Amino acid sequence: GENVEQHPSTLSVQEGDSAVIKCTYSDSASNYFPWYKQELGKGPQLIIDIRSNVGEKKDQRIAVTLNKTAKHFSLHITETQPEDSAVYFCAANAGGTSYGKLTFGQGTILTVHP
Amino acid sequence: DAGVTQSPTHLIKTRGQQVTLRCSPKSGHDTVSWYQQALGQGPQFIFQYYEEEERQRGNFPDRFSGHQFPNYSSELNVNALLLGDSALYLCASSLQGMSQPQHFGDGTRLSIL
């Protein structure tokens, strides 16, 4: 089955800096890669996603890049703000008969210091 | 726009008991997936329901079962509870189909004593 590795496990930045979180996946059939932000006591919130036919997608301060050959994808947050502090999860959704199942990484705790 | 709602928010049970958790999907969604999130871990897929049938299942024992109703809401049932079942149980809803975004509720925190 699919396996998703996420790094780093913790990330500390100063307000205004950029933050990058990286994930690798194992199943070359995976074709959909969402990113979620989870705040304390809340469920994961979808912040951006990318499909395998696209190499990069941007939404204001957030961008995601995908390298299908290397089987890795990354989340980029620019001009970080204290409210960006949360746990971030990457996920992969394999195609075929497993298309409904998301496999998550282990999460990255992002702390943005004012 | 009503998002995904789950009930109850917290639940305490003892070993051997059974529990039922409930989920109402986001308006317009027809597919419900359930995930288990242990403390400090990413969510793990339990199963997915569409058209009142279990369509996919993760690596969870038969003690975990579910149901989907005609109004698309869903229940997760866990029998013979173990200490290791203590976790946050998350419901996600989506449209059926390839690469459809899944939107999560805030979960039910289940504690087993």
Coordinates of C-alpha atoms in Angstrom, one line a residue:
Chain A
G1 CA 0.0 0.0 0.0
E2 CA 0.9 3.7 -0.1
N3 CA 3.4 5.1 2.4
V4 CA 3.9 8.8 3.0
E5 CA 6.9 10.2 4.7
Q6 CA 6.9 13.9 6.0
H7 CA 9.8 16.1 7.1
P8 CA 10.6 17.9 9.3
S9 CA 8.6 16.8 12.3
T10 CA 8.9 20.3 13.8
L11 CA 9.7 23.6 12.2
S12 CA 10.3 27.0 14.0
V13 CA 10.5 30.2 12.0
Q14 CA 10.3 33.9 12.6
E15 CA 7.3 35.9 11.5
G16 CA 7.8 37.0 7.9
D17 CA 10.1 34.1 7.0
S18 CA 9.2 31.3 4.6
A19 CA 8.5 27.7 5.7
V20 CA 8.9 24.6 3.6
I21 CA 7.5 21.1 4.4
K22 CA 8.4 18.1 2.3
C23 CA 6.7 14.7 1.7
T24 CA 7.6 11.6 -0.3
Y25 CA 5.2 8.9 -1.4
S26 CA 5.7 5.3 -2.5
D27 CA 2.9 4.5 -4.8
S28 CA 3.5 5.7 -8.3
A29 CA -0.3 5.4 -9.0
S30 CA -1.0 8.2 -6.5
N31 CA -2.6 11.1 -8.4
Y32 CA -4.0 13.5 -5.8
F33 CA -2.1 15.3 -3.0
P34 CA -3.9 17.5 -0.5
W35 CA -2.4 19.5 2.4
Y36 CA -4.2 20.0 5.7
K37 CA -3.8 22.4 8.6
Q38 CA -4.9 21.2 12.0
E39 CA -5.2 23.5 15.0
L40 CA -5.6 22.4 18.6
G41 CA -8.9 20.8 19.2
K42 CA -10.0 21.0 15.6
G43 CA -10.2 18.7 12.6
P44 CA -7.9 18.9 9.7
Q45 CA -8.7 21.8 7.4
L46 CA -7.9 21.5 3.6
I47 CA -5.6 24.4 2.6
I48 CA -4.4 23.4 -0.8
D49 CA -4.3 20.4 -3.1
I50 CA -2.6 19.4 -6.3
R51 CA -3.3 16.7 -8.9
S52 CA -0.7 14.7 -10.7
N53 CA -1.2 16.5 -14.1
V54 CA 0.0 19.8 -12.5
G55 CA 3.5 20.6 -11.3
E56 CA 2.8 23.6 -9.2
K57 CA -0.2 25.4 -7.6
K58 CA -0.4 28.7 -5.7
D59 CA -3.0 30.3 -3.5
Q60 CA -1.9 33.6 -2.0
R61 CA 0.9 32.9 0.5
I62 CA 0.7 29.1 0.0
A63 CA 2.1 27.1 -2.8
V64 CA 2.5 23.3 -3.5
T65 CA 5.0 21.7 -5.9
L66 CA 4.9 18.1 -7.2
N67 CA 7.7 16.1 -8.7
K68 CA 6.2 12.9 -10.0
T69 CA 9.5 11.4 -11.1
A70 CA 11.0 11.7 -7.7
K71 CA 7.7 11.0 -6.0
H72 CA 7.8 14.0 -3.7
F73 CA 5.7 17.1 -3.1
S74 CA 6.3 20.2 -0.9
L75 CA 4.3 22.9 0.8
H76 CA 5.7 26.4 0.7
I77 CA 4.3 29.2 3.0
T78 CA 5.7 32.7 2.4
E79 CA 5.5 35.7 4.7
T80 CA 4.6 33.5 7.7
Q81 CA 2.3 34.9 10.4
P82 CA 1.7 33.7 14.0
E83 CA -1.7 32.4 13.0
D84 CA 0.0 30.0 10.6
S85 CA 1.2 28.1 13.7
A86 CA -0.4 24.7 13.6
V87 CA 0.2 21.0 12.7
Y88 CA 0.4 20.5 8.9
F89 CA -0.3 17.1 7.2
C90 CA 0.4 16.0 3.7
A91 CA -1.6 13.2 2.2
A92 CA -1.7 11.1 -1.0
N93 CA -4.6 9.5 -2.7
A94 CA -3.9 6.5 -4.9
G95 CA -5.8 5.9 -8.0
G96 CA -7.5 2.7 -9.1
T97 CA -9.6 0.9 -6.6
S98 CA -8.1 2.9 -3.7
Y99 CA -9.0 6.4 -5.0
G100 CA -11.2 7.2 -1.9
K101 CA -8.5 6.5 0.6
L102 CA -6.1 9.2 1.9
T103 CA -2.8 8.2 3.3
F104 CA -1.3 10.8 5.6
G105 CA 2.2 11.8 6.6
Q106 CA 3.1 12.0 10.3
G107 CA 2.7 15.8 10.5
T108 CA 4.8 18.9 11.0
I109 CA 4.4 21.2 14.0
L110 CA 5.0 24.7 12.6
T111 CA 5.7 27.5 15.1
V112 CA 5.9 31.1 13.9
H113 CA 7.5 33.4 16.4
P114 CA 6.3 37.1 16.4
Chain B
D1 CA -22.9 26.7 4.6
A2 CA -23.0 23.8 7.1
G3 CA -19.8 21.9 7.3
V4 CA -19.2 18.4 8.5
T5 CA -20.7 17.9 12.0
Q6 CA -19.8 15.1 14.4
S7 CA -21.3 14.0 17.7
P8 CA -20.6 13.6 20.5
T9 CA -17.5 15.7 20.8
H10 CA -16.1 13.6 23.7
L11 CA -16.9 10.2 25.0
I12 CA -15.5 8.0 27.8
K13 CA -16.0 4.2 27.7
T14 CA -14.5 1.2 29.5
R15 CA -12.9 -1.8 27.9
G16 CA -15.3 -4.3 26.4
Q17 CA -18.1 -1.8 25.8
Q18 CA -19.3 -0.7 22.4
V19 CA -19.7 2.8 21.0
T20 CA -21.5 4.6 18.2
L21 CA -20.2 7.8 16.7
R22 CA -22.3 10.0 14.3
C23 CA -21.5 12.2 11.3
S24 CA -23.5 14.6 9.1
P25 CA -21.7 15.4 5.8
K26 CA -21.2 18.8 4.3
S27 CA -24.3 20.0 2.4
G28 CA -24.2 18.5 -1.2
H29 CA -21.7 15.7 -0.3
D30 CA -22.7 12.1 -0.8
T31 CA -19.6 10.2 0.4
V32 CA -18.4 9.8 4.0
S33 CA -15.0 8.5 5.1
W34 CA -13.9 7.7 8.7
Y35 CA -10.4 8.1 10.1
Q36 CA -8.7 7.3 13.4
Q37 CA -6.1 9.8 14.7
A38 CA -3.9 8.7 17.6
L39 CA -2.2 11.4 19.6
G40 CA 0.7 12.9 17.7
Q41 CA 0.0 10.9 14.5
G42 CA -1.6 11.5 11.2
P43 CA -5.2 10.2 10.5
Q44 CA -5.5 6.6 9.4
F45 CA -8.2 5.5 7.0
I46 CA -10.9 3.2 8.5
F47 CA -13.5 3.0 5.7
Q48 CA -15.6 4.9 3.2
Y49 CA -19.3 4.8 2.5
Y50 CA -21.2 5.7 -0.6
E51 CA -24.7 4.8 -1.6
E52 CA -25.2 3.2 1.8
E53 CA -22.4 0.7 1.1
E54 CA -18.9 0.3 2.4
R55 CA -16.7 1.0 -0.7
Q56 CA -13.2 0.8 0.7
R57 CA -11.7 -0.4 4.0
G58 CA -8.4 0.3 5.6
N59 CA -6.4 -2.1 7.9
F60 CA -8.9 -2.2 10.8
P61 CA -10.5 -5.3 12.4
D62 CA -14.1 -6.3 12.0
R63 CA -14.8 -4.7 15.4
F64 CA -15.1 -1.5 13.4
S65 CA -18.2 -1.2 11.4
G66 CA -20.3 1.5 9.9
H67 CA -23.5 2.5 8.2
Q68 CA -24.7 5.2 5.9
F69 CA -28.3 6.4 5.8
P70 CA -30.3 7.6 2.8
N71 CA -29.7 11.3 3.9
Y72 CA -25.9 10.5 3.5
S73 CA -25.2 10.8 7.3
S74 CA -23.1 8.0 8.7
E75 CA -22.3 6.1 11.9
L76 CA -19.1 4.4 13.1
N77 CA -19.6 1.5 15.5
V78 CA -16.8 0.0 17.5
N79 CA -17.4 -3.2 19.5
A80 CA -15.4 -4.8 22.3
L81 CA -13.4 -1.6 23.0
L82 CA -9.7 -1.9 23.7
L83 CA -7.4 0.6 25.5
G84 CA -5.7 1.1 22.1
D85 CA -9.0 2.4 20.6
S86 CA -8.5 5.7 22.5
A87 CA -8.1 8.3 19.7
L88 CA -9.7 11.1 17.9
Y89 CA -12.2 9.8 15.3
L90 CA -12.6 12.0 12.3
C91 CA -15.3 12.0 9.7
A92 CA -14.7 13.5 6.2
S93 CA -17.2 14.1 3.5
S94 CA -16.7 14.5 -0.2
L95 CA -18.3 13.9 -3.6
Q96 CA -17.9 10.5 -5.0
G97 CA -15.2 10.2 -7.7
M98 CA -11.5 10.4 -8.4
S99 CA -9.5 13.0 -6.5
Q100 CA -12.4 14.6 -4.8
P101 CA -11.4 16.9 -1.9
Q102 CA -12.3 15.5 1.6
H103 CA -13.5 18.0 4.2
F104 CA -13.2 17.0 7.9
G105 CA -15.3 17.5 11.0
D106 CA -13.7 18.4 14.3
G107 CA -13.9 14.8 15.5
T108 CA -15.0 12.7 18.5
R109 CA -12.4 12.3 21.2
L110 CA -12.9 8.7 22.5
S111 CA -11.2 7.7 25.8
I112 CA -11.1 4.1 26.9
L113 CA -10.6 3.4 30.7

